[in-house]
Amino acid sequence: MFANPSSTHRFVWVYIALVATVFLPASAKAEVFRARSGTECLKVLKLDARGFESRESGVPHDCMTARYSLDLDAPPGSRTDLARSYSLSFIEYGGTPADRLEERQWAALQRILATNKKKYVVVFIHGWHHNANIGDRDVQRMHVFLSYARSFLNQRASYRGAELIGVYIGWNASVWRQGYLSPLDHLSYRAKKSESDRIAKKVVSDLSEISALLDIQPGNPAADKMLVVGHSFGGNILAAGLKNDILQDLQGYNGGTPLAPPLGDMVVMLNPASEARNLIDIQKLVRQRRLKFPINQAPHWMALTSTDDWNAEEYCAKTSENKEGRSEKRLLPEECLEESEAKWDTATGNAFNYGQVLLNGNGSKEDYTALGHFLPTREYPYGTTHDLTAIEGAKFRTEYWNGIKADRSVCDTAQEWLPELRRALNNWDTFYASEPRPTKFARSASMETEYQLRAYLYRRSIKATYSARYNNEPYWNVRTLPNLITDHSGFMSYMLMCMLNQFVLDDPAGTYPVR
């Protein structure tokens, strides 16, 4: 785990920062990538099996908003009552002061949201080295997420006719127009972290406007739904942009009934490149006011970070190193952990710390440690709150065209399991829930899939170590084993997507109706 940077390391990184300051200005000119509109954008588009947009001339993938069909190879006898399409809109940010770069994008999205149909809005905010350009890897990941979300909706009778609306938030996070990664791009930390902080308030304000247009009732299957996801610096946009709103909500909250989400139904940050202070200030206020959240309080702010410092026995039992393919040599726990070093998110676990020292000097640990890597102690009970691992993974790869296939995207409903676990044990663990366990969401022989979520930390040296969790609070800072999120960008996991959609589409906490 990262320690306070040495004087030598600080000198080296300060020198690099000075070079970066010369070559990479704090706010390079932002570019609009999705500016096409008109009749050609009314076409229903199709992607290849991987979910990549085509660069062929005449294919209007640079539309501000477009509808995509998932009917490429629908097998004979497929159900005709299931929706097989979704829309994807783009909103791009930049400028001084921070604002939307193309107002026509906002107007096009408003027209889509104006329909009377039930809606499920999924927002994705990309991170460092990405943009909204055709072929960007994060745009492809958004299409994959929407493919699986369409299937999850179809598996729930109350959502089968719902309109699935994707919203991709683009911003000036890449040095190169095509999103190419180069050594020079790595020197842009100062510029891009500052840019994510600068636009955070405006992005969150606009997302709040979108949420206000929907009928949001967490846990109610008859209401509209909204999931907001940010990765890396996109997670920082959410953590920084929502912090003051959350603190204000907590000042007016006195417990007793579930606290409403700050944005949509749920906000999720994947490997957030955001300082721990953006959460710890919230945790401190909760404890200072001694707030007590009810047993049916659902999480609505969730950070998920692929970390190290796991118990060796658990890591080796649940990762692929010791599966049948390597059975000729079963690794010792120490060897297994050594091989795992490249699989967790070192970008936020190590590089982020140095980058923050460059920005802010050698300040407090809360300012230079990413929020997902801040481990609590009994003396300082703030930081991470839960552990999440995969017990049994899907037998198929997480791919765009597997998302719409019913036999490869099973995601059972998850209703009211959280209060039962909370009543049974303070340090609850889904692995010890009564059968059928609520987190085993695909039970067929070919698709048995299960994750394990627990309200304590199982670290390398101690089995049940201290957690920052407090009184059913809705702010979950979750460590994930690298078998669920691999390194910084390996978050496109069918299992993870199902879990997040269960928290939004279903009612694991029994929040609705409020009781």
mmCIF file with all atom_site columns, N, CA, C and O in Angstrom, residues 42 65 108 133 192 260 338 408 410-411 432 435 460 497 504:
data_model
loop_
_atom_site.group_PDB
_atom_site.id
_atom_site.type_symbol
_atom_site.label_atom_id
_atom_site.label_alt_id
_atom_site.label_comp_id
_atom_site.label_asym_id
_atom_site.label_entity_id
_atom_site.label_seq_id
_atom_site.pdbx_PDB_ins_code
_atom_site.Cartn_x
_atom_site.Cartn_y
_atom_site.Cartn_z
_atom_site.occupancy
_atom_site.B_iso_or_equiv
_atom_site.pdbx_formal_charge
_atom_site.auth_seq_id
_atom_site.auth_comp_id
_atom_site.auth_asym_id
_atom_site.auth_atom_id
_atom_site.pdbx_PDB_model_num
ATOM 1  N N  . LEU A 1 42  ? -32.223 9.840   -37.812 1.00 0.00 ? 42  LEU A N  1
ATOM 2  C CA . LEU A 1 42  ? -33.455 9.141   -37.444 1.00 0.00 ? 42  LEU A CA 1
ATOM 3  C C  . LEU A 1 42  ? -33.389 7.662   -37.830 1.00 0.00 ? 42  LEU A C  1
ATOM 4  O O  . LEU A 1 42  ? -34.299 6.895   -37.501 1.00 0.00 ? 42  LEU A O  1
ATOM 5  N N  . THR A 1 65  ? -27.761 12.103  -31.065 1.00 0.00 ? 65  THR A N  1
ATOM 6  C CA . THR A 1 65  ? -28.539 11.031  -30.464 1.00 0.00 ? 65  THR A CA 1
ATOM 7  C C  . THR A 1 65  ? -28.960 10.081  -31.575 1.00 0.00 ? 65  THR A C  1
ATOM 8  O O  . THR A 1 65  ? -29.197 10.502  -32.714 1.00 0.00 ? 65  THR A O  1
ATOM 9  N N  . ALA A 1 108 ? -31.818 17.817  -28.127 1.00 0.00 ? 108 ALA A N  1
ATOM 10 C CA . ALA A 1 108 ? -32.162 16.501  -28.670 1.00 0.00 ? 108 ALA A CA 1
ATOM 11 C C  . ALA A 1 108 ? -32.480 15.515  -27.556 1.00 0.00 ? 108 ALA A C  1
ATOM 12 O O  . ALA A 1 108 ? -33.421 14.714  -27.658 1.00 0.00 ? 108 ALA A O  1
ATOM 13 N N  . ASN A 1 133 ? -15.461 10.574  -29.120 1.00 0.00 ? 133 ASN A N  1
ATOM 14 C CA . ASN A 1 133 ? -15.204 10.342  -30.534 1.00 0.00 ? 133 ASN A CA 1
ATOM 15 C C  . ASN A 1 133 ? -15.651 8.945   -30.966 1.00 0.00 ? 133 ASN A C  1
ATOM 16 O O  . ASN A 1 133 ? -15.724 8.020   -30.159 1.00 0.00 ? 133 ASN A O  1
ATOM 17 N N  . LYS A 1 192 ? -5.900  17.278  -16.602 1.00 0.00 ? 192 LYS A N  1
ATOM 18 C CA . LYS A 1 192 ? -7.173  16.563  -16.700 1.00 0.00 ? 192 LYS A CA 1
ATOM 19 C C  . LYS A 1 192 ? -7.856  16.394  -15.335 1.00 0.00 ? 192 LYS A C  1
ATOM 20 O O  . LYS A 1 192 ? -9.078  16.428  -15.246 1.00 0.00 ? 192 LYS A O  1
ATOM 21 N N  . ALA A 1 260 ? -33.460 10.073  0.653   1.00 0.00 ? 260 ALA A N  1
ATOM 22 C CA . ALA A 1 260 ? -33.560 10.024  -0.809  1.00 0.00 ? 260 ALA A CA 1
ATOM 23 C C  . ALA A 1 260 ? -32.184 10.155  -1.446  1.00 0.00 ? 260 ALA A C  1
ATOM 24 O O  . ALA A 1 260 ? -31.294 10.821  -0.910  1.00 0.00 ? 260 ALA A O  1
ATOM 25 N N  . GLU A 1 338 ? 1.638   -12.513 -5.048  1.00 0.00 ? 338 GLU A N  1
ATOM 26 C CA . GLU A 1 338 ? 2.689   -11.869 -5.833  1.00 0.00 ? 338 GLU A CA 1
ATOM 27 C C  . GLU A 1 338 ? 2.289   -11.754 -7.304  1.00 0.00 ? 338 GLU A C  1
ATOM 28 O O  . GLU A 1 338 ? 2.524   -10.737 -7.952  1.00 0.00 ? 338 GLU A O  1
ATOM 29 N N  . ARG A 1 408 ? -27.366 -16.028 -21.925 1.00 0.00 ? 408 ARG A N  1
ATOM 30 C CA . ARG A 1 408 ? -26.035 -15.554 -21.547 1.00 0.00 ? 408 ARG A CA 1
ATOM 31 C C  . ARG A 1 408 ? -26.076 -14.250 -20.762 1.00 0.00 ? 408 ARG A C  1
ATOM 32 O O  . ARG A 1 408 ? -25.040 -13.617 -20.558 1.00 0.00 ? 408 ARG A O  1
ATOM 33 N N  . VAL A 1 410 ? -28.543 -13.828 -17.889 1.00 0.00 ? 410 VAL A N  1
ATOM 34 C CA . VAL A 1 410 ? -29.545 -14.029 -16.841 1.00 0.00 ? 410 VAL A CA 1
ATOM 35 C C  . VAL A 1 410 ? -29.234 -13.118 -15.657 1.00 0.00 ? 410 VAL A C  1
ATOM 36 O O  . VAL A 1 410 ? -28.096 -13.036 -15.197 1.00 0.00 ? 410 VAL A O  1
ATOM 37 N N  . CYS A 1 411 ? -30.252 -12.418 -15.175 1.00 0.00 ? 411 CYS A N  1
ATOM 38 C CA . CYS A 1 411 ? -30.075 -11.529 -14.013 1.00 0.00 ? 411 CYS A CA 1
ATOM 39 C C  . CYS A 1 411 ? -31.368 -11.554 -13.204 1.00 0.00 ? 411 CYS A C  1
ATOM 40 O O  . CYS A 1 411 ? -32.280 -10.762 -13.427 1.00 0.00 ? 411 CYS A O  1
ATOM 41 N N  . TYR A 1 432 ? -23.342 -16.100 3.850   1.00 0.00 ? 432 TYR A N  1
ATOM 42 C CA . TYR A 1 432 ? -23.966 -16.842 4.944   1.00 0.00 ? 432 TYR A CA 1
ATOM 43 C C  . TYR A 1 432 ? -25.463 -16.594 5.031   1.00 0.00 ? 432 TYR A C  1
ATOM 44 O O  . TYR A 1 432 ? -26.095 -16.921 6.031   1.00 0.00 ? 432 TYR A O  1
ATOM 45 N N  . GLU A 1 435 ? -30.478 -20.040 2.041   1.00 0.00 ? 435 GLU A N  1
ATOM 46 C CA . GLU A 1 435 ? -30.670 -20.440 0.650   1.00 0.00 ? 435 GLU A CA 1
ATOM 47 C C  . GLU A 1 435 ? -32.110 -20.182 0.204   1.00 0.00 ? 435 GLU A C  1
ATOM 48 O O  . GLU A 1 435 ? -33.030 -20.332 1.005   1.00 0.00 ? 435 GLU A O  1
ATOM 49 N N  . ARG A 1 460 ? -5.368  -8.695  4.398   1.00 0.00 ? 460 ARG A N  1
ATOM 50 C CA . ARG A 1 460 ? -4.290  -9.678  4.339   1.00 0.00 ? 460 ARG A CA 1
ATOM 51 C C  . ARG A 1 460 ? -3.915  -10.207 5.709   1.00 0.00 ? 460 ARG A C  1
ATOM 52 O O  . ARG A 1 460 ? -3.663  -11.392 5.893   1.00 0.00 ? 460 ARG A O  1
ATOM 53 N N  . MET A 1 497 ? -22.457 -5.654  -13.774 1.00 0.00 ? 497 MET A N  1
ATOM 54 C CA . MET A 1 497 ? -23.590 -4.948  -14.380 1.00 0.00 ? 497 MET A CA 1
ATOM 55 C C  . MET A 1 497 ? -24.913 -5.458  -13.824 1.00 0.00 ? 497 MET A C  1
ATOM 56 O O  . MET A 1 497 ? -25.835 -4.675  -13.567 1.00 0.00 ? 497 MET A O  1
ATOM 57 N N  . VAL A 1 504 ? -30.897 -0.915  -8.741  1.00 0.00 ? 504 VAL A N  1
ATOM 58 C CA . VAL A 1 504 ? -31.715 0.161   -9.312  1.00 0.00 ? 504 VAL A CA 1
ATOM 59 C C  . VAL A 1 504 ? -33.103 -0.339  -9.712  1.00 0.00 ? 504 VAL A C  1
ATOM 60 O O  . VAL A 1 504 ? -34.120 0.272   -9.367  1.00 0.00 ? 504 VAL A O  1
#
